[in-house]
CSV table of C-alpha atoms and ligand atoms in Angstrom, one decimal:
chain,number,residue,atom,x,y,z
A,1,MET,CA,64.6,95.6,130.8
A,2,LYS,CA,65.2,91.8,130.5
A,3,SER,CA,65.5,91.5,134.3
A,4,LEU,CA,62.3,93.5,134.8
A,5,ILE,CA,60.5,91.2,132.3
A,6,LYS,CA,61.8,88.1,134.0
A,7,ASP,CA,60.8,89.3,137.4
A,8,LEU,CA,57.2,90.0,136.2
A,9,VAL,CA,56.6,86.9,134.1
A,10,GLU,CA,57.9,84.5,136.8
A,11,SER,CA,55.4,86.0,139.4
A,12,TYR,CA,52.3,84.2,140.5
A,13,GLY,CA,49.2,86.2,139.4
A,14,PRO,CA,46.2,84.3,138.2
A,15,THR,CA,43.0,86.3,137.6
A,16,GLY,CA,41.7,87.6,140.9
A,17,PHE,CA,45.1,87.2,142.7
A,18,GLU,CA,47.2,89.9,141.2
A,19,SER,CA,48.8,91.2,144.4
A,20,GLU,CA,52.2,89.6,144.0
A,21,VAL,CA,52.5,91.2,140.6
A,22,THR,CA,51.1,94.6,141.5
A,23,ASP,CA,53.4,94.7,144.6
A,24,LYS,CA,56.4,94.2,142.4
A,25,ILE,CA,55.3,96.8,139.9
A,26,ARG,CA,54.6,99.2,142.7
A,27,SER,CA,58.2,98.9,143.9
A,28,TYR,CA,59.5,99.7,140.4
A,29,ILE,CA,57.4,102.8,139.8
A,30,THR,CA,56.6,104.3,143.2
A,31,ASP,CA,59.5,106.9,143.0
A,32,TYR,CA,58.4,108.1,139.6
A,33,VAL,CA,54.7,108.9,140.2
A,34,ASP,CA,52.7,111.3,142.4
A,35,GLU,CA,50.2,108.6,143.6
A,36,CYS,CA,50.1,104.9,143.6
A,37,TYR,CA,47.2,102.9,145.1
A,38,VAL,CA,45.4,99.6,144.8
A,39,ASP,CA,41.6,99.9,144.3
A,40,PRO,CA,38.9,97.6,145.7
A,41,LEU,CA,39.1,95.1,142.8
A,42,GLY,CA,42.9,94.9,142.9
A,43,ASN,CA,43.8,97.3,140.1
A,44,LEU,CA,47.1,99.1,140.8
A,45,ILE,CA,46.6,102.7,139.7
A,46,ALA,CA,49.6,105.0,139.4
A,47,ARG,CA,49.0,108.7,138.6
A,48,LYS,CA,51.3,111.4,137.3
A,49,LYS,CA,49.4,114.6,137.9
A,50,GLY,CA,49.0,117.2,135.2
A,51,SER,CA,46.6,119.9,134.0
A,52,GLY,CA,46.1,118.6,130.5
A,53,LYS,CA,44.0,115.7,129.2
A,54,LYS,CA,43.2,112.8,131.5
A,55,VAL,CA,44.8,109.8,129.8
A,56,MET,CA,44.3,106.2,131.0
A,57,PHE,CA,46.8,103.6,130.0
A,58,SER,CA,45.9,100.0,131.0
A,59,ALA,CA,47.9,96.8,131.0
A,60,HIS,CA,46.5,93.7,132.8
A,61,ALA,CA,48.4,92.2,135.6
A,62,ASP,CA,46.5,88.9,135.7
A,63,GLU,CA,47.4,85.7,133.8
A,64,ILE,CA,45.4,82.7,132.7
A,65,GLY,CA,45.2,79.7,134.9
A,66,VAL,CA,43.2,76.8,136.3
A,67,ILE,CA,40.9,76.3,139.3
A,68,VAL,CA,40.4,73.0,141.2
A,69,THR,CA,36.8,71.8,141.0
A,70,TYR,CA,37.0,68.3,142.4
A,71,ILE,CA,39.5,65.9,144.1
A,72,ASP,CA,39.0,62.1,143.4
A,73,ASP,CA,39.6,59.2,145.7
A,74,ASP,CA,43.0,58.5,144.2
A,75,GLY,CA,44.2,62.1,144.7
A,76,PHE,CA,43.8,63.4,141.2
A,77,LEU,CA,42.5,66.9,140.7
A,78,ARG,CA,39.8,68.0,138.2
A,79,PHE,CA,39.9,71.6,137.1
A,80,SER,CA,38.2,74.3,135.2
A,81,ASN,CA,39.8,77.1,133.2
A,82,VAL,CA,40.3,80.7,134.4
A,83,GLY,CA,40.6,82.6,131.1
A,84,GLY,CA,41.0,81.0,127.7
A,85,LEU,CA,43.1,77.8,127.6
A,86,ASN,CA,44.1,75.8,124.6
A,87,LEU,CA,43.7,72.2,125.6
A,88,LEU,CA,46.5,70.8,123.5
A,89,THR,CA,49.0,73.1,125.1
A,90,LEU,CA,48.0,71.8,128.5
A,91,LEU,CA,49.1,68.2,127.9
A,92,GLY,CA,52.3,67.3,129.8
A,93,ASN,CA,52.5,70.8,131.2
A,94,ARG,CA,53.0,71.7,134.8
A,95,VAL,CA,51.0,74.0,137.0
A,96,ARG,CA,52.0,75.8,140.2
A,97,PHE,CA,49.7,76.7,143.1
A,98,ALA,CA,50.0,79.8,145.4
A,99,ASN,CA,51.7,77.6,148.0
A,100,GLY,CA,54.3,76.3,145.6
A,101,VAL,CA,52.7,72.9,145.0
A,102,ILE,CA,53.4,71.6,141.5
A,103,GLY,CA,51.2,69.4,139.4
A,104,VAL,CA,51.4,67.7,136.0
A,105,ILE,CA,48.5,67.7,133.6
A,106,GLY,CA,47.5,64.3,132.3
A,107,ARG,CA,44.6,63.0,130.3
A,108,GLU,CA,42.2,60.1,130.1
A,109,LYS,CA,42.4,57.7,127.2
A,110,GLY,CA,40.6,58.7,124.0
A,111,GLU,CA,41.2,60.4,120.6
A,112,LEU,CA,43.0,63.7,120.8
A,113,LYS,CA,40.3,65.2,118.5
A,114,ASP,CA,37.7,64.4,121.2
A,115,LEU,CA,39.7,66.1,123.9
A,116,THR,CA,37.7,68.2,126.4
A,117,LEU,CA,38.6,69.9,129.6
A,118,ASP,CA,36.8,67.3,131.7
A,119,LYS,CA,39.1,64.5,130.3
A,120,LEU,CA,42.1,66.2,131.8
A,121,PHE,CA,43.3,66.0,135.4
A,122,ILE,CA,46.2,67.4,137.5
A,123,ASP,CA,48.5,64.9,139.3
A,124,ILE,CA,50.2,66.5,142.3
A,125,GLY,CA,51.9,63.3,143.4
A,126,ALA,CA,49.3,62.4,146.0
A,127,ASP,CA,48.0,58.8,146.2
A,128,SER,CA,44.7,59.5,148.0
A,129,LYS,CA,42.1,62.2,148.4
A,130,LYS,CA,43.4,62.7,152.0
A,131,GLU,CA,47.0,63.2,150.8
A,132,ALA,CA,45.9,65.6,148.1
A,133,ARG,CA,43.7,67.7,150.5
A,134,LYS,CA,46.8,68.3,152.6
A,135,LYS,CA,48.2,70.3,149.7
A,136,VAL,CA,45.3,71.7,147.7
A,137,ALA,CA,41.7,72.6,148.4
A,138,ILE,CA,38.7,73.0,146.1
A,139,GLY,CA,38.8,76.5,144.6
A,140,ASP,CA,42.6,76.8,144.6
A,141,PHE,CA,44.1,78.6,141.6
A,142,ALA,CA,47.2,77.5,139.7
A,143,ILE,CA,49.2,79.0,136.9
A,144,PHE,CA,51.6,77.5,134.3
A,145,HIS,CA,54.9,76.5,135.9
A,146,ARG,CA,57.5,77.7,133.4
A,147,GLU,CA,60.7,79.7,133.7
A,148,PHE,CA,61.7,82.8,131.7
A,149,CYS,CA,63.9,82.0,128.7
A,150,ASP,CA,66.3,84.5,127.0
A,151,LEU,CA,66.8,83.7,123.3
A,152,GLY,CA,68.7,87.0,122.8
A,153,GLN,CA,66.5,89.4,120.7
A,154,ARG,CA,63.5,87.2,121.5
A,155,LEU,CA,62.2,86.2,124.9
A,156,VAL,CA,59.9,83.3,125.9
A,157,ALA,CA,57.8,82.9,129.0
A,158,LYS,CA,54.4,82.1,130.4
A,159,SER,CA,52.3,85.2,131.0
A,160,MET,CA,54.0,87.5,128.5
A,161,ASP,CA,50.2,88.2,128.1
A,162,ASP,CA,50.2,90.7,129.6
A,163,ARG,CA,53.3,91.2,131.9
A,164,ILE,CA,55.1,92.4,128.8
A,165,GLY,CA,52.4,95.2,128.6
A,166,CYS,CA,53.0,95.9,132.3
A,167,ALA,CA,56.8,96.1,131.6
A,168,VAL,CA,56.1,98.5,128.7
A,169,LEU,CA,54.2,100.8,131.1
A,170,VAL,CA,56.8,100.5,133.9
A,171,GLU,CA,59.6,101.4,131.5
A,172,ALA,CA,57.5,104.3,130.1
A,173,ILE,CA,56.9,105.6,133.6
A,174,ARG,CA,60.5,105.5,134.4
A,175,ARG,CA,61.5,107.3,131.2
A,176,LEU,CA,58.7,109.8,131.2
A,177,ASP,CA,60.0,113.3,130.9
A,178,GLN,CA,57.8,116.2,129.8
A,179,SER,CA,54.1,115.8,129.8
A,180,ASN,CA,51.5,118.2,131.1
A,181,HIS,CA,48.7,115.6,131.0
A,182,ASP,CA,47.0,113.9,133.9
A,183,LEU,CA,48.3,110.4,133.4
A,184,TYR,CA,46.9,107.3,134.9
A,185,PHE,CA,48.7,104.0,134.5
A,186,VAL,CA,46.5,101.1,135.4
A,187,PHE,CA,47.8,97.6,136.0
A,188,SER,CA,44.4,96.0,135.8
A,189,ALA,CA,42.9,93.0,137.5
A,190,GLN,CA,40.8,90.2,136.0
A,191,GLU,CA,41.2,91.0,132.3
A,192,GLU,CA,41.3,87.4,131.3
A,193,VAL,CA,37.7,86.7,132.5
A,194,GLY,CA,36.1,89.7,130.8
A,195,LEU,CA,38.0,93.0,131.3
A,196,ARG,CA,36.6,93.4,134.7
A,197,GLY,CA,39.2,95.5,136.5
A,198,ALA,CA,39.6,98.0,133.6
A,199,ARG,CA,35.8,98.5,133.7
A,200,THR,CA,35.8,99.8,137.3
A,201,ALA,CA,39.1,101.6,137.0
A,202,ALA,CA,37.9,103.5,134.0
A,203,TYR,CA,34.7,104.4,135.7
A,204,GLY,CA,36.6,105.9,138.6
A,205,ILE,CA,39.1,107.7,136.4
A,206,ASP,CA,36.7,108.9,133.8
A,207,PRO,CA,39.4,109.6,131.2
A,208,ASP,CA,39.4,111.7,128.0
A,209,LEU,CA,41.4,109.0,126.2
A,210,GLY,CA,42.0,105.3,126.9
A,211,ILE,CA,44.8,103.2,125.7
A,212,ALA,CA,45.2,99.5,126.4
A,213,ILE,CA,48.6,97.9,126.1
A,214,ASP,CA,48.3,94.1,125.5
A,215,VAL,CA,49.7,91.3,123.3
A,216,THR,CA,48.3,90.3,119.9
A,217,ARG,CA,48.7,87.3,117.8
A,218,THR,CA,50.9,87.0,114.7
A,219,GLY,CA,50.6,85.5,111.3
A,220,ASP,CA,54.3,84.7,110.8
A,221,THR,CA,54.7,81.1,111.8
A,222,PRO,CA,54.5,78.1,109.4
A,223,GLU,CA,50.9,77.7,108.1
A,224,ALA,CA,49.7,80.3,110.6
A,225,PRO,CA,46.2,81.8,110.2
A,226,ARG,CA,46.4,84.7,107.8
A,227,MET,CA,47.2,87.9,109.8
A,228,ASP,CA,49.3,90.8,108.9
A,229,VAL,CA,51.3,91.1,112.1
A,230,SER,CA,54.8,89.8,112.6
A,231,LEU,CA,57.3,89.6,115.4
A,232,GLY,CA,60.0,92.3,115.1
A,233,LYS,CA,58.1,94.5,112.7
A,234,GLY,CA,57.2,97.1,115.4
A,235,ALA,CA,54.4,98.2,117.7
A,236,ALA,CA,51.0,96.9,116.5
A,237,ILE,CA,48.4,99.7,116.3
A,238,LYS,CA,45.0,98.1,116.7
A,239,VAL,CA,42.3,98.9,114.2
A,240,LYS,CA,39.8,96.3,115.5
A,241,ASP,CA,39.3,93.2,117.6
A,242,SER,CA,36.2,91.6,119.0
A,243,SER,CA,36.0,93.9,122.0
A,244,VAL,CA,36.5,97.3,120.3
A,245,ILE,CA,36.8,99.2,117.1
A,246,ALA,CA,39.7,101.6,117.8
A,247,HIS,CA,38.4,105.2,117.7
A,248,PRO,CA,39.7,106.7,114.5
A,249,LYS,CA,41.0,109.7,116.4
A,250,VAL,CA,43.1,107.4,118.6
A,251,LYS,CA,44.3,105.1,115.8
A,252,ASN,CA,45.2,108.1,113.7
A,253,LEU,CA,47.0,109.8,116.6
A,254,MET,CA,49.1,106.7,117.1
A,255,VAL,CA,49.9,106.4,113.4
A,256,ARG,CA,50.8,110.1,113.2
A,257,LEU,CA,53.1,109.9,116.2
A,258,ALA,CA,54.7,106.7,115.0
A,259,GLU,CA,55.5,108.2,111.7
A,260,SER,CA,56.8,111.6,113.0
A,261,SER,CA,58.9,109.9,115.8
A,262,HIS,CA,60.2,107.2,113.5
A,263,ILE,CA,58.7,104.4,115.6
A,264,LYS,CA,58.4,101.1,113.8
A,265,TYR,CA,54.7,100.1,113.6
A,266,GLN,CA,52.2,97.8,111.9
A,267,LEU,CA,48.4,97.9,111.7
A,268,GLU,CA,46.5,95.2,113.4
A,269,VAL,CA,43.2,93.5,112.9
A,270,LEU,CA,42.6,90.7,115.4
A,271,GLU,CA,39.7,88.6,114.4
A,272,ALA,CA,39.0,87.0,117.8
A,273,GLY,CA,40.1,88.4,121.2
A,274,GLY,CA,39.9,91.6,123.2
A,275,THR,CA,41.7,94.0,125.5
A,276,ASP,CA,41.0,96.4,128.3
A,277,ALA,CA,40.1,99.0,125.6
A,278,GLY,CA,36.9,97.0,125.1
A,279,ALA,CA,35.8,98.0,128.7
A,280,ILE,CA,37.3,101.5,128.8
A,281,HIS,CA,35.5,102.8,125.6
A,282,LEU,CA,32.1,101.9,127.0
A,283,THR,CA,32.6,103.8,130.3
A,284,LYS,CA,29.9,106.4,131.2
A,285,SER,CA,29.1,108.3,128.1
A,286,GLY,CA,31.9,106.7,126.1
A,287,VAL,CA,35.7,107.2,125.9
A,288,PRO,CA,37.7,107.3,122.7
A,289,SER,CA,40.0,104.3,123.0
A,290,GLY,CA,42.6,102.3,121.2
A,291,THR,CA,45.2,99.7,121.8
A,292,ILE,CA,49.0,99.4,121.4
A,293,SER,CA,49.7,95.7,120.9
A,294,ILE,CA,53.0,93.8,121.4
A,295,PRO,CA,53.2,91.0,118.8
A,296,CYS,CA,53.3,87.7,120.5
A,297,ARG,CA,53.6,84.1,119.2
A,298,TYR,CA,51.8,81.2,121.0
A,299,VAL,CA,49.5,83.4,123.0
A,300,HIS,CA,47.8,81.7,125.9
A,301,SER,CA,50.4,78.9,126.0
A,302,PRO,CA,53.2,78.4,128.5
A,303,SER,CA,55.7,79.6,125.9
A,304,GLU,CA,54.7,83.0,124.7
A,305,MET,CA,57.3,84.7,122.5
A,306,ILE,CA,58.0,88.4,122.0
A,307,ASP,CA,60.7,90.5,120.3
A,308,LEU,CA,62.6,93.1,122.4
A,309,ASP,CA,62.6,95.6,119.5
A,310,ASP,CA,58.8,95.6,119.4
A,311,VAL,CA,58.7,96.2,123.2
A,312,GLN,CA,61.0,99.2,122.7
A,313,ASN,CA,58.8,100.6,120.0
A,314,CYS,CA,55.7,100.2,122.2
A,315,VAL,CA,57.5,102.1,125.0
A,316,ASP,CA,58.4,104.9,122.5
A,317,LEU,CA,54.8,105.1,121.3
A,318,VAL,CA,53.4,105.4,124.9
A,319,LEU,CA,55.9,108.2,125.5
A,320,ALA,CA,55.1,110.0,122.3
A,321,ILE,CA,51.4,110.0,123.3
A,322,CYS,CA,52.3,111.4,126.8
A,323,ARG,CA,54.3,114.2,125.1
A,324,ASP,CA,51.7,115.1,122.5
A,325,PRO,CA,49.3,118.1,123.1
A,326,LEU,CA,46.4,115.7,122.3
A,327,GLU,CA,44.4,118.7,121.0
A,328,GLU,CA,41.8,116.5,119.3
A,329,PHE,CA,40.6,115.1,122.7
B,1,ZN,ZN1,46.1,90.0,127.5
């Protein structure tokens, strides 16, 4: 499991450019599913055929990043965000472009409290616009440049959001035994800019039930915002975030399965943020949807931390859903 996670989090996959990630995922699961294809927007969709309910699971393959908007005469790059970035976590950090070019994020003088994105720049070591243009073009995307770090029970990396969700689905697919449902596992594109891939995937699949697998914030660090989710306390079953109110049937199903299968869980209310379930539940005439969240500290920073126990509980919950008759749907 650790090597799978390391492989996925160290991949290059900014929003809109998920193919390196989905190619790797495909190689892990292709022997375990009946169909595996990439759709026009870049979603990887794996299907395990069955005659029961049509269930769509979705974990997003993309990660937050930056896009080059301007190159100045001295070779410094100006950039915009792709997905939500915390400006303070950018300072001193490094980014990596698709071609391997590395840059350091610096800032103009001024008070930290007045920091805005347009006061930041990327230094790729070029000393002129001409030199910079040999390495990078306007519109190029970069991701955080950070290696996977094994702390034992806890793991730290960039893009745990949401490669850890992808890893949960990969592991569930590989361990899947009996299920008579028609199961779709979507590794979605472009979640970070507004759940775009999940929207078209759900339209095509038209599921009876939708489940997103994504990270959520925690309230367990010093002076953290008040939130009743902690690392290591189990799979978080979402009740609400700003994209969806979990359908009571879906939430109750997950709670029932967690209790009957002795899966450690916690209930989650995320006050700001959303997941693919936000798009899935609004598909066609509506799809009962919910989310299994992996608790994660420092979300949207280059050092997102998760607990392996929680990951295992999330895998178990996905498998419990696959095995259940799902009579209420
Ligand atoms: Zn996410």
